[in-house]
Coordinates of C-alpha atoms in Angstrom, one line a residue:
Chain A
M289 CA -22.9 -15.7 -39.3
K290 CA -26.7 -17.1 -38.1
I291 CA -27.8 -20.1 -39.5
P292 CA -30.4 -20.4 -41.6
V293 CA -29.6 -17.9 -43.9
Y294 CA -32.5 -15.6 -44.9
L295 CA -33.0 -15.4 -48.2
D296 CA -36.7 -14.7 -49.4
N297 CA -37.0 -10.9 -48.9
N298 CA -39.3 -11.2 -51.5
A299 CA -42.1 -12.9 -49.2
T300 CA -41.1 -10.6 -46.9
T301 CA -38.6 -8.4 -44.9
P302 CA -36.6 -8.3 -41.5
M303 CA -37.9 -5.2 -39.4
D304 CA -35.1 -2.3 -39.4
P305 CA -34.3 -1.9 -36.1
R306 CA -35.2 2.0 -36.3
V307 CA -38.7 1.3 -37.8
L308 CA -39.3 -0.5 -34.5
E309 CA -37.8 2.5 -32.3
A310 CA -40.3 4.9 -34.1
M311 CA -43.2 2.3 -33.5
L312 CA -42.7 1.3 -29.6
P313 CA -44.1 4.7 -28.3
Y314 CA -47.5 3.9 -30.2
F315 CA -48.5 1.5 -28.6
T316 CA -48.6 2.0 -24.9
E317 CA -47.6 6.3 -24.6
K318 CA -49.1 8.1 -27.8
F319 CA -52.1 4.7 -27.9
G320 CA -55.0 7.2 -28.5
N321 CA -57.3 7.0 -31.7
A322 CA -56.3 9.1 -34.9
A323 CA -60.0 9.9 -35.6
S324 CA -60.6 11.5 -31.9
R325 CA -59.7 15.0 -32.6
N326 CA -61.0 16.3 -29.1
H327 CA -57.9 15.2 -26.6
A328 CA -54.3 15.1 -26.7
F329 CA -53.9 11.5 -27.0
G330 CA -55.8 11.5 -30.3
W331 CA -53.8 14.5 -31.2
A332 CA -50.7 12.3 -30.8
A333 CA -51.7 9.7 -33.0
E334 CA -53.1 12.0 -35.7
E335 CA -49.5 13.5 -35.8
G336 CA -47.9 10.5 -35.9
V337 CA -50.1 9.4 -39.0
D338 CA -49.4 13.2 -40.7
Y339 CA -45.8 12.0 -40.6
A340 CA -45.5 8.7 -41.9
R341 CA -48.4 9.5 -44.7
E342 CA -45.6 12.2 -46.0
Q343 CA -42.9 9.6 -45.5
V344 CA -44.8 7.6 -47.7
A345 CA -45.6 10.1 -50.6
Q346 CA -42.5 11.0 -50.4
L347 CA -41.0 7.9 -51.6
I348 CA -43.6 7.9 -54.5
G349 CA -43.7 11.7 -55.2
A350 CA -47.1 11.8 -54.2
N351 CA -49.0 14.2 -52.3
E352 CA -49.6 13.2 -49.1
K353 CA -53.5 13.1 -49.7
E354 CA -52.7 10.4 -52.1
I355 CA -52.0 8.2 -49.4
I356 CA -54.6 5.8 -48.7
F357 CA -53.1 3.8 -45.9
T358 CA -54.2 -0.3 -46.3
S359 CA -53.8 -3.7 -44.8
G360 CA -51.2 -4.5 -46.8
A361 CA -51.0 -4.4 -50.8
T362 CA -53.5 -7.0 -50.8
E363 CA -56.3 -5.0 -49.7
G364 CA -54.9 -2.0 -51.9
D365 CA -55.0 -4.5 -55.3
N366 CA -58.8 -5.3 -53.6
L367 CA -60.1 -1.8 -52.6
G368 CA -58.0 -0.2 -56.2
I369 CA -59.4 -2.4 -58.7
K370 CA -62.6 -3.2 -57.5
G371 CA -63.1 0.4 -56.6
V372 CA -62.4 1.9 -59.7
F373 CA -64.8 -0.7 -61.5
E374 CA -67.4 0.5 -59.1
M375 CA -66.9 3.9 -59.5
Y376 CA -66.5 4.4 -63.4
Q377 CA -68.9 1.9 -64.5
D378 CA -70.5 4.2 -66.3
K379 CA -67.9 4.5 -68.5
G380 CA -67.1 1.1 -69.5
N381 CA -66.7 -2.4 -67.7
H382 CA -63.4 -3.8 -69.7
I383 CA -60.0 -4.0 -67.5
I384 CA -56.7 -5.0 -68.9
T385 CA -54.3 -6.7 -66.8
C386 CA -51.5 -9.5 -67.5
T387 CA -50.9 -12.9 -66.6
T388 CA -47.9 -12.9 -64.2
E389 CA -49.6 -10.7 -62.0
H390 CA -50.3 -11.4 -58.4
K391 CA -53.7 -13.8 -56.9
A392 CA -54.3 -10.7 -55.6
V393 CA -55.1 -8.8 -59.0
L394 CA -56.0 -11.7 -60.6
D395 CA -58.3 -13.4 -57.9
T396 CA -60.0 -9.5 -57.9
C397 CA -60.4 -9.9 -61.5
K398 CA -61.9 -13.2 -61.7
H399 CA -64.5 -11.7 -59.1
L400 CA -65.3 -8.5 -61.1
E401 CA -65.9 -11.1 -64.2
K402 CA -68.7 -12.8 -61.7
Q403 CA -70.4 -9.0 -61.9
G404 CA -70.6 -7.9 -64.9
A405 CA -66.3 -6.6 -65.6
R406 CA -64.8 -7.8 -69.1
V407 CA -61.0 -9.2 -68.4
T408 CA -58.2 -9.2 -70.8
Y409 CA -55.0 -11.2 -69.6
L410 CA -52.7 -10.4 -71.4
D411 CA -49.8 -13.5 -72.1
V412 CA -45.9 -12.4 -71.2
K413 CA -43.1 -12.5 -73.5
S414 CA -40.5 -15.0 -72.1
D415 CA -38.4 -12.6 -70.4
G416 CA -41.8 -11.8 -68.1
L417 CA -42.6 -8.3 -70.3
I418 CA -45.7 -7.8 -71.4
D419 CA -46.1 -6.5 -75.2
L420 CA -47.2 -2.4 -75.5
K421 CA -48.1 -4.0 -78.6
E422 CA -50.8 -6.1 -77.4
L423 CA -52.0 -3.9 -74.8
E424 CA -52.7 -1.3 -77.3
A425 CA -54.6 -3.3 -79.5
A426 CA -56.4 -4.8 -76.7
M427 CA -57.8 -1.2 -75.6
T428 CA -61.1 -0.5 -76.5
P429 CA -63.5 2.5 -75.4
Q430 CA -64.4 0.7 -72.6
T431 CA -61.3 0.2 -71.1
I432 CA -62.0 2.0 -67.6
L433 CA -58.8 0.0 -66.2
V434 CA -55.0 -0.8 -67.1
C435 CA -53.5 -3.0 -64.3
I436 CA -49.9 -3.9 -64.4
M437 CA -47.2 -4.5 -61.9
Y438 CA -44.4 -2.6 -61.7
G439 CA -42.0 -5.6 -60.7
N440 CA -43.2 -9.2 -60.2
N441 CA -42.5 -11.3 -57.1
E442 CA -41.7 -14.7 -58.5
I443 CA -38.4 -13.5 -61.5
G444 CA -38.2 -9.0 -60.5
V445 CA -38.8 -8.1 -63.8
I446 CA -39.7 -4.3 -63.9
Q447 CA -42.7 -4.0 -66.8
P448 CA -42.1 -0.4 -68.8
V449 CA -44.5 1.2 -66.5
K450 CA -44.1 4.4 -68.1
E451 CA -44.9 3.6 -71.8
I452 CA -48.1 1.4 -70.2
A453 CA -48.9 4.3 -68.8
A454 CA -48.9 6.4 -72.0
I455 CA -51.3 4.0 -74.4
A456 CA -53.5 3.4 -70.9
H457 CA -53.8 7.3 -70.9
K458 CA -54.0 7.9 -74.9
H459 CA -56.9 5.4 -74.9
G460 CA -58.7 7.3 -71.6
A461 CA -58.6 4.5 -69.4
L462 CA -56.7 5.0 -65.9
F463 CA -53.3 3.5 -65.0
M464 CA -53.2 1.2 -61.5
T465 CA -50.0 -0.9 -60.6
D466 CA -49.2 -3.0 -58.0
G467 CA -45.9 -1.6 -56.1
T468 CA -44.9 -4.4 -53.6
Q469 CA -41.7 -5.4 -55.2
A470 CA -40.7 -2.2 -56.6
V471 CA -41.3 0.8 -53.6
G472 CA -38.7 1.0 -51.8
K473 CA -36.3 -0.8 -53.6
I474 CA -36.1 1.1 -57.4
P475 CA -36.6 4.5 -57.7
V476 CA -40.4 5.1 -58.4
N477 CA -42.5 8.3 -59.0
V478 CA -45.9 8.4 -59.9
D479 CA -46.2 11.0 -61.5
T480 CA -43.1 10.9 -63.8
D481 CA -44.8 7.1 -64.0
G482 CA -47.8 7.9 -65.0
I483 CA -49.5 6.0 -62.2
D484 CA -52.8 6.7 -61.5
L485 CA -53.4 4.2 -58.3
M486 CA -50.9 1.8 -56.5
A487 CA -50.9 -0.8 -54.3
F488 CA -47.6 -1.0 -52.1
T489 CA -47.0 -2.8 -48.6
G490 CA -44.8 -2.0 -45.7
H491 CA -42.9 -5.5 -44.9
K492 CA -42.0 -5.8 -48.2
M493 CA -39.6 -3.3 -47.6
Y494 CA -38.7 -3.1 -43.8
G495 CA -41.5 -1.7 -42.4
P496 CA -44.5 -3.9 -40.1
K497 CA -46.6 -6.5 -41.5
G498 CA -50.3 -5.8 -41.4
V499 CA -50.1 -1.5 -43.0
G500 CA -49.5 -0.5 -46.5
A501 CA -51.2 1.6 -49.0
L502 CA -53.4 2.3 -52.1
Y503 CA -52.0 6.0 -54.0
V504 CA -55.4 7.6 -55.4
R505 CA -54.6 10.2 -57.5
R506 CA -56.0 13.5 -56.9
K507 CA -54.6 15.6 -59.2
N508 CA -55.0 15.0 -63.6
P509 CA -56.9 13.4 -63.8
R510 CA -58.4 13.4 -60.2
V511 CA -59.6 9.6 -59.8
K512 CA -61.9 8.2 -57.2
V513 CA -62.4 4.4 -55.3
T514 CA -66.3 3.0 -53.8
A515 CA -64.9 1.9 -50.7
Q516 CA -65.0 -1.4 -50.6
M517 CA -65.8 -0.8 -46.7
D518 CA -68.0 0.8 -44.9
G519 CA -68.2 2.1 -41.4
G520 CA -66.8 6.1 -39.7
G521 CA -65.7 7.7 -43.4
H522 CA -61.5 7.3 -42.4
E523 CA -59.8 7.7 -45.3
R524 CA -61.4 10.6 -47.4
G525 CA -64.3 8.2 -47.3
M526 CA -61.9 5.5 -49.4
R527 CA -61.2 3.0 -46.2
S528 CA -63.2 3.4 -43.2
G529 CA -61.6 2.0 -39.9
T530 CA -59.7 2.9 -36.9
L531 CA -56.5 3.6 -38.3
N532 CA -53.0 1.1 -37.4
V533 CA -51.3 4.1 -36.0
A534 CA -48.3 2.0 -34.5
G535 CA -48.1 0.3 -38.2
I536 CA -48.4 3.5 -40.0
V537 CA -45.6 5.1 -38.3
G538 CA -43.7 2.3 -39.1
F539 CA -44.6 2.2 -42.2
G540 CA -43.7 5.6 -43.1
K541 CA -40.1 5.7 -40.9
A542 CA -39.5 2.2 -43.4
A543 CA -40.3 4.8 -46.3
E544 CA -38.5 6.9 -45.0
I545 CA -35.0 4.8 -44.5
C546 CA -35.7 3.4 -48.1
R547 CA -35.8 7.2 -49.7
L548 CA -32.6 8.0 -48.1
E549 CA -30.9 4.6 -48.6
M550 CA -32.5 3.2 -52.2
D551 CA -29.3 4.3 -54.5
S552 CA -26.7 2.7 -51.9
E553 CA -28.2 -0.1 -51.3
A554 CA -29.6 -1.1 -54.8
K555 CA -26.0 -0.7 -55.5
R556 CA -24.4 -3.2 -53.2
L557 CA -27.6 -5.7 -53.6
S558 CA -27.5 -6.1 -57.3
A559 CA -23.6 -6.4 -57.2
L560 CA -24.1 -9.2 -54.6
R561 CA -27.2 -10.5 -56.6
N562 CA -24.8 -10.5 -59.5
K563 CA -21.9 -12.6 -58.0
L564 CA -24.4 -15.3 -56.6
Q565 CA -26.0 -15.9 -60.2
S566 CA -22.9 -15.8 -62.2
S567 CA -21.3 -18.5 -59.5
L568 CA -24.7 -20.1 -59.7
L569 CA -24.5 -19.8 -63.3
E570 CA -21.3 -22.0 -63.1
L571 CA -23.3 -25.0 -63.1
E572 CA -24.4 -27.0 -66.1
E573 CA -27.7 -26.7 -67.3
S574 CA -28.5 -23.3 -64.9
Y575 CA -30.7 -20.9 -66.5
V576 CA -31.8 -17.5 -65.1
N577 CA -35.6 -16.4 -65.5
G578 CA -36.8 -13.4 -67.0
N579 CA -35.7 -10.1 -68.6
V580 CA -31.7 -10.0 -66.7
E581 CA -31.5 -5.9 -68.0
N582 CA -35.0 -4.9 -66.1
R583 CA -34.8 -6.7 -63.0
L584 CA -35.4 -5.2 -59.0
P585 CA -31.6 -5.6 -58.3
H586 CA -32.0 -7.7 -55.5
V587 CA -33.8 -10.8 -56.9
A588 CA -32.7 -13.8 -58.8
N589 CA -34.8 -17.1 -60.0
I590 CA -32.7 -19.7 -61.4
S591 CA -33.6 -23.2 -62.9
F592 CA -31.3 -25.8 -62.0
K593 CA -32.3 -28.4 -64.8
Y594 CA -32.9 -32.3 -63.7
V595 CA -33.3 -31.7 -60.0
E596 CA -36.9 -31.2 -58.7
G597 CA -37.1 -27.7 -56.7
E598 CA -38.8 -28.7 -53.3
G599 CA -35.9 -31.8 -52.8
L600 CA -33.2 -29.3 -53.7
M601 CA -34.7 -26.6 -51.4
M602 CA -34.5 -29.9 -48.5
A603 CA -31.0 -30.0 -49.3
M604 CA -30.7 -26.2 -48.3
K605 CA -32.4 -26.3 -45.3
D606 CA -29.8 -23.9 -43.7
L607 CA -30.9 -21.3 -46.6
A608 CA -34.3 -19.8 -46.6
V609 CA -35.4 -19.3 -50.6
S610 CA -38.6 -20.1 -52.6
S611 CA -38.7 -22.4 -55.0
G612 CA -41.2 -22.7 -57.7
S613 CA -42.5 -26.1 -57.6
A614 CA -45.6 -26.6 -56.0
C615 CA -44.8 -30.0 -54.7
T616 CA -45.8 -29.1 -51.2
S617 CA -49.0 -27.4 -52.7
A618 CA -52.4 -30.1 -53.5
S619 CA -52.8 -29.2 -57.4
L620 CA -49.0 -30.1 -57.5
E621 CA -49.1 -27.2 -60.5
P622 CA -45.5 -25.8 -60.6
S623 CA -45.2 -21.8 -61.1
Y624 CA -48.2 -20.0 -62.7
V625 CA -45.8 -17.5 -62.9
L626 CA -42.8 -19.8 -64.2
K627 CA -45.2 -20.8 -67.0
S628 CA -46.2 -18.0 -68.1
L629 CA -42.8 -17.3 -69.6
G630 CA -43.5 -20.5 -72.0
L631 CA -40.8 -22.3 -69.4
S632 CA -41.7 -26.2 -69.7
D633 CA -42.7 -27.9 -66.0
D634 CA -39.9 -29.8 -65.4
L635 CA -37.9 -26.1 -65.7
A636 CA -40.4 -24.4 -63.5
H637 CA -40.2 -27.3 -60.5
S638 CA -36.3 -26.9 -60.8
S639 CA -36.6 -23.1 -60.0
I640 CA -35.2 -21.4 -56.6
R641 CA -35.9 -17.6 -56.5
F642 CA -33.0 -15.9 -54.2
G643 CA -34.0 -13.0 -53.0
L644 CA -31.8 -10.8 -51.2
G645 CA -32.1 -7.9 -48.7
R646 CA -30.9 -5.0 -46.7
F647 CA -29.4 -7.3 -43.8
T648 CA -28.1 -10.0 -46.3
T649 CA -23.9 -10.0 -45.9
E650 CA -21.3 -10.7 -48.6
E651 CA -20.4 -14.0 -46.6
E652 CA -24.3 -14.9 -46.7
V653 CA -23.8 -15.1 -50.0
D654 CA -21.2 -16.5 -50.3
Y655 CA -22.8 -19.6 -48.2
A656 CA -25.4 -20.0 -50.4
I657 CA -23.2 -20.5 -53.6
E658 CA -21.4 -23.5 -51.5
V659 CA -24.8 -24.6 -50.0
T660 CA -26.8 -24.5 -53.8
K661 CA -23.7 -26.0 -55.7
K662 CA -23.5 -29.1 -53.2
A663 CA -26.9 -29.1 -53.3
V664 CA -27.7 -29.3 -56.7
N665 CA -24.8 -32.0 -57.4
H666 CA -26.1 -34.1 -54.7
L667 CA -29.4 -34.3 -56.1
R668 CA -28.4 -34.3 -60.0
D669 CA -26.4 -37.3 -58.6
L670 CA -29.4 -39.4 -57.6
S671 CA -31.4 -38.2 -60.7
P672 CA -32.3 -40.5 -63.5
L673 CA -33.2 -37.6 -66.1
W674 CA -29.6 -36.4 -65.4
E675 CA -28.4 -39.3 -66.0
M676 CA -30.2 -39.7 -69.3
F677 CA -29.2 -36.0 -69.8
K678 CA -25.1 -37.4 -69.5
E679 CA -26.4 -40.3 -72.3
G680 CA -27.5 -38.5 -74.7
I681 CA -31.1 -39.5 -74.6
D682 CA -33.5 -37.0 -75.3
L683 CA -36.2 -36.7 -72.3
D684 CA -38.5 -35.3 -74.7
K685 CA -39.0 -38.5 -76.8
V686 CA -39.4 -40.9 -73.8
E687 CA -42.8 -42.2 -72.8
W688 CA -43.5 -41.1 -69.3
V689 CA -45.9 -42.6 -67.0
E690 CA -48.0 -40.4 -65.4
H691 CA -48.9 -40.8 -62.1
Chain B
M88 CA -43.6 -28.7 -43.6
A89 CA -41.5 -30.9 -41.1
Y90 CA -39.9 -34.3 -42.7
S91 CA -40.0 -37.0 -40.4
D92 CA -36.9 -38.4 -39.0
K93 CA -36.6 -40.8 -41.3
V94 CA -37.8 -39.0 -44.4
I95 CA -34.5 -36.5 -43.3
D96 CA -32.1 -39.9 -43.1
H97 CA -33.2 -41.5 -46.4
Y98 CA -32.9 -38.3 -48.3
T99 CA -29.6 -37.8 -46.5
N100 CA -27.6 -41.0 -46.5
P101 CA -30.1 -41.9 -49.5
R102 CA -29.2 -46.3 -49.2
N103 CA -28.5 -47.9 -52.5
V104 CA -28.4 -45.0 -55.5
G105 CA -26.9 -46.0 -58.5
T106 CA -27.7 -47.9 -61.7
L107 CA -27.8 -51.5 -62.8
D108 CA -27.4 -53.2 -66.2
K109 CA -30.5 -53.0 -67.7
S110 CA -29.3 -54.8 -70.6
K111 CA -29.2 -58.3 -68.4
N112 CA -31.7 -60.2 -68.2
N113 CA -31.7 -61.0 -64.8
V114 CA -32.1 -57.5 -64.3
G115 CA -35.5 -56.0 -63.8
T116 CA -35.7 -51.4 -64.5
G117 CA -39.3 -49.7 -63.5
L118 CA -38.9 -45.9 -64.5
V119 CA -42.1 -44.3 -63.7
G120 CA -43.4 -40.8 -63.4
A121 CA -42.8 -37.7 -65.3
P122 CA -40.7 -34.6 -65.5
E123 CA -43.4 -32.0 -65.5
C124 CA -45.3 -33.7 -62.6
G125 CA -41.6 -33.4 -60.6
D126 CA -41.3 -36.8 -60.0
V127 CA -40.0 -39.4 -61.7
M128 CA -38.3 -42.6 -60.0
R129 CA -36.1 -45.3 -61.6
L130 CA -35.6 -48.6 -59.6
Q131 CA -33.8 -51.8 -60.8
I132 CA -33.5 -55.1 -59.1
E133 CA -31.4 -57.6 -60.1
V134 CA -32.4 -60.7 -59.5
D135 CA -31.0 -64.8 -59.1
S136 CA -32.0 -68.0 -60.1
N137 CA -33.9 -68.9 -56.9
N138 CA -36.1 -65.4 -57.5
V139 CA -34.7 -63.8 -54.9
I140 CA -33.5 -59.9 -55.1
T141 CA -29.8 -59.8 -54.5
D142 CA -29.8 -55.9 -55.6
A143 CA -31.6 -53.4 -55.6
K144 CA -31.0 -49.3 -56.8
F145 CA -32.8 -46.3 -57.5
K146 CA -32.2 -42.8 -59.6
T147 CA -35.0 -40.5 -58.3
F148 CA -35.9 -37.2 -59.7
G149 CA -38.1 -35.4 -56.8
C150 CA -39.0 -34.0 -53.2
G151 CA -37.8 -35.4 -50.3
S152 CA -40.4 -37.8 -49.9
A153 CA -40.0 -39.0 -53.2
I154 CA -36.5 -40.2 -52.5
A155 CA -36.6 -41.3 -49.1
S156 CA -39.6 -44.0 -50.5
S157 CA -37.2 -45.2 -53.1
S158 CA -34.3 -45.7 -50.9
L159 CA -36.9 -47.9 -48.6
A160 CA -37.9 -49.5 -51.2
T161 CA -34.8 -50.9 -52.6
E162 CA -33.7 -51.3 -48.7
W163 CA -37.1 -54.0 -48.1
L164 CA -36.4 -55.6 -51.7
K165 CA -33.0 -56.5 -51.2
G166 CA -33.1 -60.2 -49.5
K167 CA -36.8 -60.3 -50.9
S168 CA -37.9 -63.3 -53.2
I169 CA -39.8 -61.5 -56.1
D170 CA -43.2 -63.3 -54.9
D171 CA -42.6 -61.3 -51.4
A172 CA -41.9 -58.4 -53.1
I173 CA -45.2 -57.8 -55.4
T174 CA -47.2 -57.7 -52.1
I175 CA -45.4 -54.3 -50.9
D176 CA -48.0 -51.9 -50.3
N177 CA -47.9 -47.8 -50.8
M178 CA -49.1 -47.9 -47.2
D179 CA -46.5 -49.5 -45.9
I180 CA -44.2 -46.9 -47.1
V181 CA -46.3 -44.3 -45.7
E182 CA -46.3 -45.5 -42.3
E183 CA -42.8 -46.7 -41.9
L184 CA -41.9 -42.8 -43.2
A185 CA -45.0 -40.7 -41.9
L186 CA -45.3 -39.3 -44.5
P187 CA -48.2 -36.5 -44.5
P188 CA -51.5 -37.1 -46.8
V189 CA -50.0 -34.6 -49.4
K190 CA -46.8 -36.4 -49.7
I191 CA -48.7 -39.9 -50.5
H192 CA -48.5 -39.8 -54.1
C193 CA -44.6 -40.8 -53.8
S194 CA -45.6 -43.9 -52.1
V195 CA -47.6 -44.9 -54.3
L196 CA -45.1 -44.3 -56.7
A197 CA -42.5 -46.2 -54.7
E198 CA -45.1 -49.2 -55.2
D199 CA -45.7 -48.4 -59.0
A200 CA -41.8 -48.3 -59.8
I201 CA -41.5 -52.3 -57.5
K202 CA -44.4 -53.7 -59.7
A203 CA -42.7 -52.2 -63.1
A204 CA -39.2 -53.4 -62.1
I205 CA -40.6 -57.0 -61.6
N206 CA -42.8 -57.2 -64.4
D207 CA -40.2 -55.5 -66.9
Y208 CA -37.9 -58.4 -65.1
R209 CA -41.0 -61.4 -65.6
V210 CA -41.2 -59.6 -69.8
K211 CA -37.6 -60.2 -69.9
N212 CA -37.8 -64.0 -68.6
G213 CA -41.0 -65.3 -70.9
L214 CA -43.2 -64.6 -67.7
A215 CA -46.5 -62.3 -68.3
P216 CA -46.9 -59.2 -66.2
I217 CA -48.7 -59.2 -63.2
E218 CA -51.6 -56.8 -63.2
S219 CA -52.2 -54.6 -60.8
E220 CA -55.2 -55.3 -59.1
K221 CA -56.0 -51.3 -57.8
S222 CA -55.1 -48.8 -59.7
H223 CA -53.8 -45.1 -58.2
H224 CA -54.9 -43.2 -61.1

C-alpha cells in the first residue's frame, strides 16, 4: 500500500493506464488538426475524435452528433446555461436551479441575472434532495430552463432526475443537468432520464483533465445553444477552437471503460464505502450527511461532532480527503452545500468527504478507518467542546465570544 | 497549504493539554471563539501568591494552527508573572510559529484567551479586569 492514500476521487481521479495508452499516439504520430480535411494527418486525428465521440455518446445513450466537446464541465455548464438563455430569450427569461449546485452553475446563473435573467434557487431538503412540489410551484410560462445536478459533488446524493425532467417538460422548459459526478459511475441515459443538456468531464472518470462534453439534444426537441466563443465554427458551430485530439481520445477511452466496468465497479465501491461508513459511525456523535438511499456508490460525507475538519485532516495527513471546513479560505465560511442541508456551522466545519475510486483497495479503506478513528479520538481529547458535551453542558446555551 | 515544522510539532505533541479546577480562586479560565466559527480555545492558568503562573492548560477545537497557538501560549505562560503574561502579543505567536496571513486569527484568538484567563483570575480575586488597548474585532 502506498502512502498517502488517495480518497478524494470526487475532486479528480487518477487516469486509467489504458486511457494513457490510447492517448499516446495522438501527441506525436497522429498530431494532426482534426479540422484539416485535406491530408492524412487531419484524417487520422478526425478518425480518433469521431471514435471517441461514439464512445462518449454510448456511455450516456446519446447519438454521437449530440456530443459537443469542451474543456471540461465548467465550460459545459457555462455553454449550456448561457447558450440556452441567449437562444431562447424570446420565449422567456426564467431559470430554475438549486442552492447545492456547483459554483459553475450558480455563478453562471448569477452572471445571467445581471443580463436580465430571473433565477429561482430552490432549497433542498435536509437529505439534500429538492422538493418536487416546490419545483412544480416555481415553474412559470417564462421558465426556459431547469438546471439541477445529477449527483452532488460534496455529499453524493442523486436528484430525482426523471421526475424533474418530466416537470420541466410539462411546462415547456428544457432540462439540463450537471452530470459531472454521476456519468461513468451510475447508469445515465439521456433518453430514459429526459435530459436535454448535460455537462460532464473526463477527469472525474479516469480520463484526462482539460476535456469534457456538453450533451445537446438533437431530437424531441431539437435544442440549440448560442456559442460562447467565436471562431472557426467547430462542434456544429456551438464551440469553436481546435479540438484537443489526444484529450478527446482519452476521454472516449475512459467513457468506454466506465460503460463496460460500471456495474462491477459500483458494486465493489459501494461495499467498500459501506464498510468505511459503518466503521466510522461506530464513533460517538458522528453523522452521515445527505440521503443514503439515493447516493453515488463511492461517496460518504461524515461529520464528526466536536472536532474541526481542518484540524482533523491534519491528523489524517496520510489520507487525501476533503473537508467541508473552509478554515483555509479567507471567508472562513463552511461548505454552502452542507449549510443548505440545514447543518449548523459547527457540524459543517466538522465534516469530511471520503471519495473512493477505481483504484481504491480494501487495505486502503481499512487504513482510512484506523487513521480516521485515531485522529477523531486525538482531537476530541484536545477539544473543549467534547469535554463540555461529556459534562452534559448544552453548547447552544453557552454565550460564545466570537472573534 | 504547508504547515511550519513548529506548528506540526505542537499539533502532534501538544503541550499542557488538560483541565484545571475552574472553581478554585487561584485558577483563571479563558474561553474564546465560537463553534460556528470553527475555533474555540479554552486556556487556564494557576497563579501563586506572588502572582506567578505556576501551571497552564488548554483545550482547543480548531485547525492545526489554532491548536499550536494555544499549546505555545501555555508554554510561554508557565513561570511568567501575570504582568508579563498580559504583554504577550499575537504577533509574537505568528513569528514563533511562522503562521501565514490566513492563520493570523488563530494567534489573535490565543492572545484573547490569555487575556480572558488573566481577567477571570483578576475578577475572582477582587481586581478590575484589564481593558485591551487594541481591538481585533
